[in-house]
Coordinates of C-alpha atoms and ligand atoms in Angstrom, one line a residue:
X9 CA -5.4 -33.9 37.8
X10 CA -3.3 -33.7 34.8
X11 CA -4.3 -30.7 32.0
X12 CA -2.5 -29.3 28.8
X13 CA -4.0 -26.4 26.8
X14 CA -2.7 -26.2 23.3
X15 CA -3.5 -22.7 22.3
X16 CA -4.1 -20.9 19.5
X17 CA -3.5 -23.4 16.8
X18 CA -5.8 -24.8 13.8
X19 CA -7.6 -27.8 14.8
X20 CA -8.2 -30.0 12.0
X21 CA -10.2 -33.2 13.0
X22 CA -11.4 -35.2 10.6
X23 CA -13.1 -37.2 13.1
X24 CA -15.2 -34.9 13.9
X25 CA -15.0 -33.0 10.4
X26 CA -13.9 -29.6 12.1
X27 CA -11.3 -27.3 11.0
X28 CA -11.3 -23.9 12.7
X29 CA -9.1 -22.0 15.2
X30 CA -9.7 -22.8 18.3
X31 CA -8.0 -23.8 21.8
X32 CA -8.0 -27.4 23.0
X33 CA -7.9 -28.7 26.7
X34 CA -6.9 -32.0 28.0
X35 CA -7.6 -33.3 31.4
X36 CA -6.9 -36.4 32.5
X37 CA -6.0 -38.4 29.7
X38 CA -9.3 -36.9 27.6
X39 CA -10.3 -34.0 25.1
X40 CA -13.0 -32.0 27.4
X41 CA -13.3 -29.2 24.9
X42 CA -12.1 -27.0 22.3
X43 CA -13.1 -23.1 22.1
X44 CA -11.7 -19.4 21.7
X45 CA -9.9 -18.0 24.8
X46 CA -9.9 -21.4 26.9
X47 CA -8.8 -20.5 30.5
X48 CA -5.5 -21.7 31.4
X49 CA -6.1 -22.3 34.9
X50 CA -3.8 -25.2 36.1
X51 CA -3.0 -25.8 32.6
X52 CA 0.2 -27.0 31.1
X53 CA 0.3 -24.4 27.9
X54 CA 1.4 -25.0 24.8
X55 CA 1.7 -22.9 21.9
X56 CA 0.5 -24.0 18.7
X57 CA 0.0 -20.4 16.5
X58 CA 0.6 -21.3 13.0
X59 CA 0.4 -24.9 13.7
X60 CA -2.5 -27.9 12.8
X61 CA -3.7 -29.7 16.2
X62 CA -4.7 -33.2 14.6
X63 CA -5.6 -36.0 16.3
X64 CA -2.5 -38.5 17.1
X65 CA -1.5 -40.1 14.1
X66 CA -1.8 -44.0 13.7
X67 CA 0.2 -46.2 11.4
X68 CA -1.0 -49.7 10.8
X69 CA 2.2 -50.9 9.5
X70 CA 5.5 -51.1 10.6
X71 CA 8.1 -53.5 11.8
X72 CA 9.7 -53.4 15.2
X73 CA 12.2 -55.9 15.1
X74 CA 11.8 -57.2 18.3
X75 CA 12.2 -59.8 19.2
X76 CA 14.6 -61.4 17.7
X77 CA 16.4 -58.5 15.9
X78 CA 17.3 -56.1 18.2
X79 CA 20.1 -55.1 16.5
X80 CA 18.0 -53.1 13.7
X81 CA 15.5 -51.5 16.2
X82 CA 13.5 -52.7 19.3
X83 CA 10.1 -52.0 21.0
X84 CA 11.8 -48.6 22.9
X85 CA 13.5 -47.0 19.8
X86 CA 10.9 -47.8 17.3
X87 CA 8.0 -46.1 19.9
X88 CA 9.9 -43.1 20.3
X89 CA 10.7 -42.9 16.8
X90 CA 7.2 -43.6 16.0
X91 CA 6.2 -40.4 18.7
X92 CA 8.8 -38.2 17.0
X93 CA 7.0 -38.8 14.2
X94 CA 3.9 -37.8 15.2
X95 CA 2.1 -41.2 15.6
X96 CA 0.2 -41.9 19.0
X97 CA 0.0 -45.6 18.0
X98 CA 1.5 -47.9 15.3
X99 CA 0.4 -51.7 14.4
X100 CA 3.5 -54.2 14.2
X101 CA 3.9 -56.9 11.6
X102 CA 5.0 -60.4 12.9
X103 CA 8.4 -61.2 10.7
X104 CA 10.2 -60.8 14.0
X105 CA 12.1 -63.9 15.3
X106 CA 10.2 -65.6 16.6
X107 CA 7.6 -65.1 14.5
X108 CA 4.5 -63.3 16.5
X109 CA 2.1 -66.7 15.3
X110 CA 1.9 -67.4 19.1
X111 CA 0.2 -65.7 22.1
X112 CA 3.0 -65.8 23.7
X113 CA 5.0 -63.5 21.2
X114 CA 1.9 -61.3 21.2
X115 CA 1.7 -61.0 25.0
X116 CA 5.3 -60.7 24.9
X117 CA 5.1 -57.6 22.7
X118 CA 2.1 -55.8 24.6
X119 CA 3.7 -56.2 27.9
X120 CA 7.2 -54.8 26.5
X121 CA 5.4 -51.9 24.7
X122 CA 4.1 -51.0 27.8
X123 CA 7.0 -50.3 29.8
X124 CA 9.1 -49.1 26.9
X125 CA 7.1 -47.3 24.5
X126 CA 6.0 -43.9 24.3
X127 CA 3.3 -44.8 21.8
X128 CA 0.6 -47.8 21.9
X129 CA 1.5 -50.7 20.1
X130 CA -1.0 -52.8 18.6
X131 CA 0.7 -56.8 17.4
X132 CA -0.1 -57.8 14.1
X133 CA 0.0 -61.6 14.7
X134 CA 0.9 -63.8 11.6
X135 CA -1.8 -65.7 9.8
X136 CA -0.1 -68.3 9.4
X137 CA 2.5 -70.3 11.2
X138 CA 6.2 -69.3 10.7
X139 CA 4.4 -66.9 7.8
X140 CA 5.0 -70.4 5.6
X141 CA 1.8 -70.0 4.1
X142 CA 1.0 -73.7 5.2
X143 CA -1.1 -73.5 8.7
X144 CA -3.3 -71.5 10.5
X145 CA -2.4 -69.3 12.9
X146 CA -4.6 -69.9 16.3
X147 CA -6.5 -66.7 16.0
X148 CA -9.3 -66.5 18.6
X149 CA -5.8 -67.1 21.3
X150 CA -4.1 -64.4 19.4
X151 CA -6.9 -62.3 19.8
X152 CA -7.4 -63.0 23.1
X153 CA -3.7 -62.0 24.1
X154 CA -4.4 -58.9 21.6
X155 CA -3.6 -59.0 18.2
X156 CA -5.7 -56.4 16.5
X157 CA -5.4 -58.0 12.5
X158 CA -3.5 -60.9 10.9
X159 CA -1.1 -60.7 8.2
X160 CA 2.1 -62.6 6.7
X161 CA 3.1 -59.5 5.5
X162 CA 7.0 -59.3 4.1
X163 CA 5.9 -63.0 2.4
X164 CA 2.8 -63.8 0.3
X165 CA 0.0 -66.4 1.2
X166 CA 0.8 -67.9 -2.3
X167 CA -1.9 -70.7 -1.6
X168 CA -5.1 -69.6 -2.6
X169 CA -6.6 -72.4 -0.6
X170 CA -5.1 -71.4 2.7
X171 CA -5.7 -67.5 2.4
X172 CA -9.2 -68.2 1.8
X173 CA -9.4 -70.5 5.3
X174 CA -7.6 -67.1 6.9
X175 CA -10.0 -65.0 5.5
X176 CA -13.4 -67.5 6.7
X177 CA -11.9 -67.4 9.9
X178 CA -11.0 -64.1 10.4
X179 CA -15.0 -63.4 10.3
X180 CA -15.0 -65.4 13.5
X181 CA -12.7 -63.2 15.1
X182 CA -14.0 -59.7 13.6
X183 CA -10.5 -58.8 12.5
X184 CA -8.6 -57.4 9.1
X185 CA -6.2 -59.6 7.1
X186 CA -3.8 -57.8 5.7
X187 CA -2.5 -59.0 2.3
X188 CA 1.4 -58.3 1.3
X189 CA -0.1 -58.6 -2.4
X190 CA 3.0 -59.8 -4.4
X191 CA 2.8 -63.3 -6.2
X192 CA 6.2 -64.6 -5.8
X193 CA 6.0 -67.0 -8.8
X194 CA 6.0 -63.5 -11.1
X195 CA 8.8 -61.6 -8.6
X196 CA 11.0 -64.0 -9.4
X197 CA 13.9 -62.8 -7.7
X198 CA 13.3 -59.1 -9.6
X199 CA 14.8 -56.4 -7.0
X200 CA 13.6 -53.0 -8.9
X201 CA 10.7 -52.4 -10.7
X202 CA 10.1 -54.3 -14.0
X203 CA 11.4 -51.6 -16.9
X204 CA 13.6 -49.1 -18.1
X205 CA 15.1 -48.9 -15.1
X206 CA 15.4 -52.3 -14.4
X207 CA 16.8 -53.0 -18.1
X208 CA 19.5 -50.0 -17.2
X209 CA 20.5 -50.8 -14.3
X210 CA 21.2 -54.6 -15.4
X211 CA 18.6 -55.9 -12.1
X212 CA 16.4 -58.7 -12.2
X213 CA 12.9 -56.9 -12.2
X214 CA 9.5 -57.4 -10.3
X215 CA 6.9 -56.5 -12.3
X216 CA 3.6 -54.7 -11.7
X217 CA 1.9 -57.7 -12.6
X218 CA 2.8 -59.5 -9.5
X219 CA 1.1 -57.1 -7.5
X220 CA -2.2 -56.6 -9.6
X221 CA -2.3 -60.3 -10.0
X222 CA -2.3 -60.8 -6.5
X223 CA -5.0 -58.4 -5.5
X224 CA -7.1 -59.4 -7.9
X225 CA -7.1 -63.2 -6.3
X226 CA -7.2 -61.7 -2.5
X227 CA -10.2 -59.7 -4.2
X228 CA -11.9 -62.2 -5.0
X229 CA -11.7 -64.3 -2.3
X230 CA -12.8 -61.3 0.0
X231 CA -15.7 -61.5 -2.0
X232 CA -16.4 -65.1 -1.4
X233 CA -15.9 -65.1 2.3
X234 CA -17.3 -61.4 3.1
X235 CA -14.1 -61.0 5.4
X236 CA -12.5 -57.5 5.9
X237 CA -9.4 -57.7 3.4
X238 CA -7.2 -54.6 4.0
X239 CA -4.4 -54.3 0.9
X240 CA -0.8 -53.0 2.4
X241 CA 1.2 -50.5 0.7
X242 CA -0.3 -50.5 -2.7
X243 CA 2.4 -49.3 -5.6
X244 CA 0.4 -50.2 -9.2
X245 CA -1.8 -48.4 -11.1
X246 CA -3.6 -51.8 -11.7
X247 CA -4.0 -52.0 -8.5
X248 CA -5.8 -49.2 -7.6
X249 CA -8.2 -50.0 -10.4
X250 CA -9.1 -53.2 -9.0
X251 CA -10.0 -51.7 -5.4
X252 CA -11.8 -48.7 -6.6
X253 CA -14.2 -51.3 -8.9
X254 CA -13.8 -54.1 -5.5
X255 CA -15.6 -50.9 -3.6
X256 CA -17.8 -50.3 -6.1
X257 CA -19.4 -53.8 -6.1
X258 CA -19.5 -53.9 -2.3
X259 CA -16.3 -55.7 -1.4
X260 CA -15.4 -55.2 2.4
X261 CA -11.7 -54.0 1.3
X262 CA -9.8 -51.2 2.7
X263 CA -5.8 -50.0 1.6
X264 CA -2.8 -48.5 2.9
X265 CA 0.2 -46.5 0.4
X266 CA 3.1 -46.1 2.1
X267 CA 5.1 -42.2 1.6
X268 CA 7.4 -43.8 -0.8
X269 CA 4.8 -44.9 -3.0
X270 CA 3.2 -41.4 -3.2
X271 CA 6.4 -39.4 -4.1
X272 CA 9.1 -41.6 -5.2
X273 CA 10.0 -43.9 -8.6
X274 CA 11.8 -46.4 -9.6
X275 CA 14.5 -43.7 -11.1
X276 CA 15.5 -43.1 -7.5
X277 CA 17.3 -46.4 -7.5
X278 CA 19.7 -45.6 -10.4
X279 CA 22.4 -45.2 -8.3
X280 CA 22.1 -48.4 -7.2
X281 CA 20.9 -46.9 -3.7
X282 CA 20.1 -49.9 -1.3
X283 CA 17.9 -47.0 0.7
X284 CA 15.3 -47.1 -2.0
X285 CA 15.1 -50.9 -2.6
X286 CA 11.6 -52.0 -0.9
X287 CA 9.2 -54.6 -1.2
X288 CA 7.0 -53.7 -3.1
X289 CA 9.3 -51.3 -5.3
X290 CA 9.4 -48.1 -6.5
X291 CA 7.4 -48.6 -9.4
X292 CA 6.6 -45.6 -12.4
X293 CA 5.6 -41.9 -12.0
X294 CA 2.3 -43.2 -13.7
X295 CA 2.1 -45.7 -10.6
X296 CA 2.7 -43.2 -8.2
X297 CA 0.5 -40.8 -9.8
X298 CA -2.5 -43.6 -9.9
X299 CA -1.5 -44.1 -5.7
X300 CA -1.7 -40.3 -5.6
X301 CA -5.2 -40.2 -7.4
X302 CA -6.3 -43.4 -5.2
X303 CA -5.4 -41.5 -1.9
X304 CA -7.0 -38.4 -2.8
X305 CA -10.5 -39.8 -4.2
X306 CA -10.2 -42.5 -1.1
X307 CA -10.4 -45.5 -2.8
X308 CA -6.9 -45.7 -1.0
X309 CA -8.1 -45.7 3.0
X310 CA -4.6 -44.9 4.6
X311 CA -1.4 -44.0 4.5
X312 CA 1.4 -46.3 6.5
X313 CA 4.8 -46.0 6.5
X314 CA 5.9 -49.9 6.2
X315 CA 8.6 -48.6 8.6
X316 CA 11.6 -51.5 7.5
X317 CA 14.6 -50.5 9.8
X318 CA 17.9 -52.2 9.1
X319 CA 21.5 -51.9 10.0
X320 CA 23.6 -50.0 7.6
X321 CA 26.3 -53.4 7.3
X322 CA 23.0 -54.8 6.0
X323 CA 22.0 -51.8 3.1
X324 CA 25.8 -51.6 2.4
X325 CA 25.5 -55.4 0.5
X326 CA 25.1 -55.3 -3.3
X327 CA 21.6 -53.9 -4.5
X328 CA 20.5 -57.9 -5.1
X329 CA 21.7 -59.2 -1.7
X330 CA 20.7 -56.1 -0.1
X331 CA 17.1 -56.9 2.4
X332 CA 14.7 -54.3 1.5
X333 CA 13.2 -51.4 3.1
X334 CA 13.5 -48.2 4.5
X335 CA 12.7 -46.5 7.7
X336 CA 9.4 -43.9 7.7
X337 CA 8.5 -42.6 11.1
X338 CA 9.8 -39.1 11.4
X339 CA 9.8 -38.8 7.4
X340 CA 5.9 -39.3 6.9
X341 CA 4.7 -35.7 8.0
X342 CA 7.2 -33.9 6.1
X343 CA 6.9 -36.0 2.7
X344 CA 3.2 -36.4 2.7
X345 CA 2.3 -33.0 3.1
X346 CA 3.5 -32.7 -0.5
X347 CA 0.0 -33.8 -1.6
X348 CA -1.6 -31.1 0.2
X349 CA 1.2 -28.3 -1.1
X350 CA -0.2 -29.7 -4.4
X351 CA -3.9 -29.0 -3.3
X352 CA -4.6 -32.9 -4.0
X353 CA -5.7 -33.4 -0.6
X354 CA -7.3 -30.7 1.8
X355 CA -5.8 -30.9 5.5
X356 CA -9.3 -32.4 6.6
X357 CA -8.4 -35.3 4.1
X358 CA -4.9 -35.6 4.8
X359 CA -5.9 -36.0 8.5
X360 CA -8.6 -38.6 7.7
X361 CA -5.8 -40.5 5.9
X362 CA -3.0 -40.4 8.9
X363 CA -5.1 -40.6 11.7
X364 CA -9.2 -41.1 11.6
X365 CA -9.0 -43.5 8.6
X366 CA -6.0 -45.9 10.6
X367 CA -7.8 -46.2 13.8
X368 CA -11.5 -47.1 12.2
X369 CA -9.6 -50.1 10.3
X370 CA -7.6 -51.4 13.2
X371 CA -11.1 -50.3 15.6
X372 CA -8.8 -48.5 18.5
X373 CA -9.0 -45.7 20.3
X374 CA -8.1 -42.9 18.2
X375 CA -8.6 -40.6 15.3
X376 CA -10.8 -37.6 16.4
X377 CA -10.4 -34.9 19.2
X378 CA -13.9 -35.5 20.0
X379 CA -15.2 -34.3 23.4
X380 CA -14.3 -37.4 26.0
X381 CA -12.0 -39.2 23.6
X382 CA -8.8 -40.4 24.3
X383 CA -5.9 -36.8 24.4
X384 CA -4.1 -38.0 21.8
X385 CA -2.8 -35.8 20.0
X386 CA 0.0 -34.0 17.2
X387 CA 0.8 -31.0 16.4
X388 CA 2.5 -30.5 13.2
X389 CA 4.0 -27.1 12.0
X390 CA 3.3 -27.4 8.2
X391 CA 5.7 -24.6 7.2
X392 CA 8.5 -25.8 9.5
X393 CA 11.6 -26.6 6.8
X394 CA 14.4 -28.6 8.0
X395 CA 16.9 -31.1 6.8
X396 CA 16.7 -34.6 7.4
X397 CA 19.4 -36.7 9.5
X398 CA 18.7 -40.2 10.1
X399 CA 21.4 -40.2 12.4
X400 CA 19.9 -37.1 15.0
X401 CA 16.7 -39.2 14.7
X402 CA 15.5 -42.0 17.2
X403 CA 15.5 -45.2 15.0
X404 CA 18.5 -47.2 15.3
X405 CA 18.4 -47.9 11.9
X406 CA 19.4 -45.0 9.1
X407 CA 18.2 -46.4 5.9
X408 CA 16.1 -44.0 4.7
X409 CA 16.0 -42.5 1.4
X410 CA 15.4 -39.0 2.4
X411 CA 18.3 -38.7 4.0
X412 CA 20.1 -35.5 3.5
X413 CA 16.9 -34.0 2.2
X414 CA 15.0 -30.8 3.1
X415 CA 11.5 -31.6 4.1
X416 CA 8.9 -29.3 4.9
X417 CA 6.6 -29.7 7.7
X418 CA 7.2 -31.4 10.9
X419 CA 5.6 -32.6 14.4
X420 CA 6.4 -30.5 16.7
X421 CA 4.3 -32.2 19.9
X422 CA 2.9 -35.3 20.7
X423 CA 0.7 -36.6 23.0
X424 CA -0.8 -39.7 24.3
X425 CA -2.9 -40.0 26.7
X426 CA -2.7 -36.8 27.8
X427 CA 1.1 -37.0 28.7
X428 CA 3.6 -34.8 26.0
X429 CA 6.0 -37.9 24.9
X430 CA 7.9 -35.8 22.5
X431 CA 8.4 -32.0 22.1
X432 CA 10.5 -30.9 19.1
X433 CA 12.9 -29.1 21.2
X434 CA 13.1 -31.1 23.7
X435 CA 13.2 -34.7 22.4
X436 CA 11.3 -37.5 23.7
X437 CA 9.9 -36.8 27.4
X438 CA 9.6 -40.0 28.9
Ligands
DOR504 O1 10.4 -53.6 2.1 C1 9.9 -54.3 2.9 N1 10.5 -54.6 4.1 N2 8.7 -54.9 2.6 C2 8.2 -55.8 3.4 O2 7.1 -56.2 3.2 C3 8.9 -56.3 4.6 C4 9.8 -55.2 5.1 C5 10.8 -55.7 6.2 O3 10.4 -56.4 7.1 O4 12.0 -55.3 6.1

């Protein structure tokens, strides 16, 4: 019989809408209760005065680069990056190489998540093949080898004809499309946000439009087909409108904003830093403020990291050639806490938005420290200040644009299953 006690700390659930001091014992892989002055008998203890005691964090988007590019990241370093940063599980999109449009590629994925990651790994399988925009996907097999949602996210279903098929079908298989919402006829090539900045720097920009236009069609056809849309990292203002009116008239929709999105602007790019070019961009501080505003009145579900690891020969091209992207697990704590610094979201919310939010949407185990529920768990110091070095970190990739930068707030444990993966002094466990 396995058993941690995490002592003394705050627990903030929002699964179970509890925030108190309390004690929390794990035995066995499960939460069998919380209380004052839990006896440690047989117990593992950890100390967590001063700290929140959350449920695991889970991040519905990120890229894991295998297989196919290994050289960027791979199932092993991505997970323990992923547990470093506090998550307990993380979905994976399918632009690997091959694509993940087979079951094959998806049982592939599970089986090597399950020897080499610390965290869960739930596939993202493409919706359609090669993520051309053209053909189905076979989604009841992808299901059945475990995909947990469909998306060709990193392209854009341009045809409208083809997204609405994914979207009938997805009914079928009770699963979320996920919509990279950028119409590629209005990107045009840009590679910053369409403005000032754009005009300064002398880049071809993407403008705003692209995205709003696009989630207003995806909208729309949601509508039509009554399928569960879910928008990924949303950057406009426009588009924040259009999901907070899409509730409003009963539209089965739910959205993600990544930490970039909800802190940084286009004016980070100026110096032509490859680190902050991304797809979607940074976009202005009244588009981040909107994404702000969405994630703290909830029209905005989730936040995800969008986790885009790649090798620094790659980032080192000029800003156009560059691919874009930047790495987000072990950032995500310590930039997002921001919002609650600010008072715009309580730690109850900001909880709801890491962990209990993430894991209703994808429909796994997860997101409350309810009594009998899975032990996983995170505990984050919130006062804990720190520099940020991509390189002591465990992604392979270091193209983050945080880098250098003091944070404040980090994980200092995480737990799945009842096992301690990662322990801030320590490292990674397993
Ligand atoms: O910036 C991005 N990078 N956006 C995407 O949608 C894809 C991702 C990647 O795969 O690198």
């Amino acid at each position: 019989m396995s058993r941690i006690l995490i002592r003394g700390g705050r627990i903030v659930d929002a699964g179970t809408e509890v925030d108190t001091m309390a004690d929390l014992l794990l035995e066995d892989g499960k939460v069998v209760g919380q209380g004052v002055g839990l006896s440690e008998d047989g117990a593992t203890v950890i100390e967590a005065r001063g700290c929140w005691v959350t449920p695991g964090f889970i991040d519905l988007h990120t890229h894991l680069r295998e297989p196919g590019q290994e050289y960027k990241e791979d199932i092993a370093t991505g997970g323990r990056s992923a547990a470093a940063g506090g998550f307990t599980a993380i979905a994976c999109m399918a632009n690997t190489q091959p694509v993940n449009d087979d079951p094959a590629t998806t049982d592939f994925i599970i089986d090597r998540a399950a020897h080499d990651s610390p965290v869960a790994v739930y596939p993202v399988a493409a919706a359609t093949k090669g993520l051309e925009g053209k053909v189905m996907t076979e989604m009841s097999a992808l299901v059945a080898a475990g995909a947990r949602a469909f998306s060709d996210d990193g392209k854009t279903i341009m045809d409208s004809g083809v997204m609405r098929r994914v979207l009938e079908y997805s009914r079928l298989v009770e699963m979320p499309v996920i919509t990279h919402a950028e119409d590629r006829t209005l990107v045009a090539g840009g590679v910053v946000n369409e403005g000032a900045v754009s005009t300064r720097l002398g880049l071809p920009g993407n403008p705003s439009l692209a995205e709003e236009i696009h989630i207003s069609r995806d909208l729309m056809l949601a509508r039509i087909t009554g399928a569960h849309l879910h928008v990924a990292h949303v950057s406009t203002k426009g588009g924040v409108e259009q999901i907070r009116i899409a509730r409003d008239h009963g539209i089965h929709v739910t959205a993600e904003v990544a930490p970039h999105h909800l802190t940084l602007t286009d004016e980070a790019t100026l110096g032509f830093d490859t680190n902050a070019k991304v797809a979607p961009p940074l976009r202005s501080a009244e588009d981040r403020d909107a994404c702000r505003a969405g994630l703290a009145d909830g029209t905005i579900d989730c936040i995800a990291t969008d986790h885009a690891p790649h090798a620094q020969h790659e980032k080192e091209l000029d800003f156009r050639e560059a691919p874009p992207g930047m790495i987000g697990f072990e950032t995500a704590v310590g930039v997002t806490l921001d919002l609650v610094r600010s008072g715009e979201l309580s730690p109850l919310e900001w909880v709801r938005r890491m962990s209990t939010a993430p894991a209703r949407i994808l429909r796994v185990p997860g997101g409350t420290l309810a009594r009998g529920s899975v032990a996983d768990v995170t505990i984050v110091d919130p006062e804990r200040v720190y520099t940020y070095d991509p390189a002591k970190g465990f992604s392979k990739s270091r193209n983050s644009p945080w880098a250098g930068r003091t944070l404040t707030g980090r994980v200092t444990h995480t737990i799945v299953g009842g096992q301690l993966v990662y322990d801030v002094e320590q490292g990674i466990l397993t």
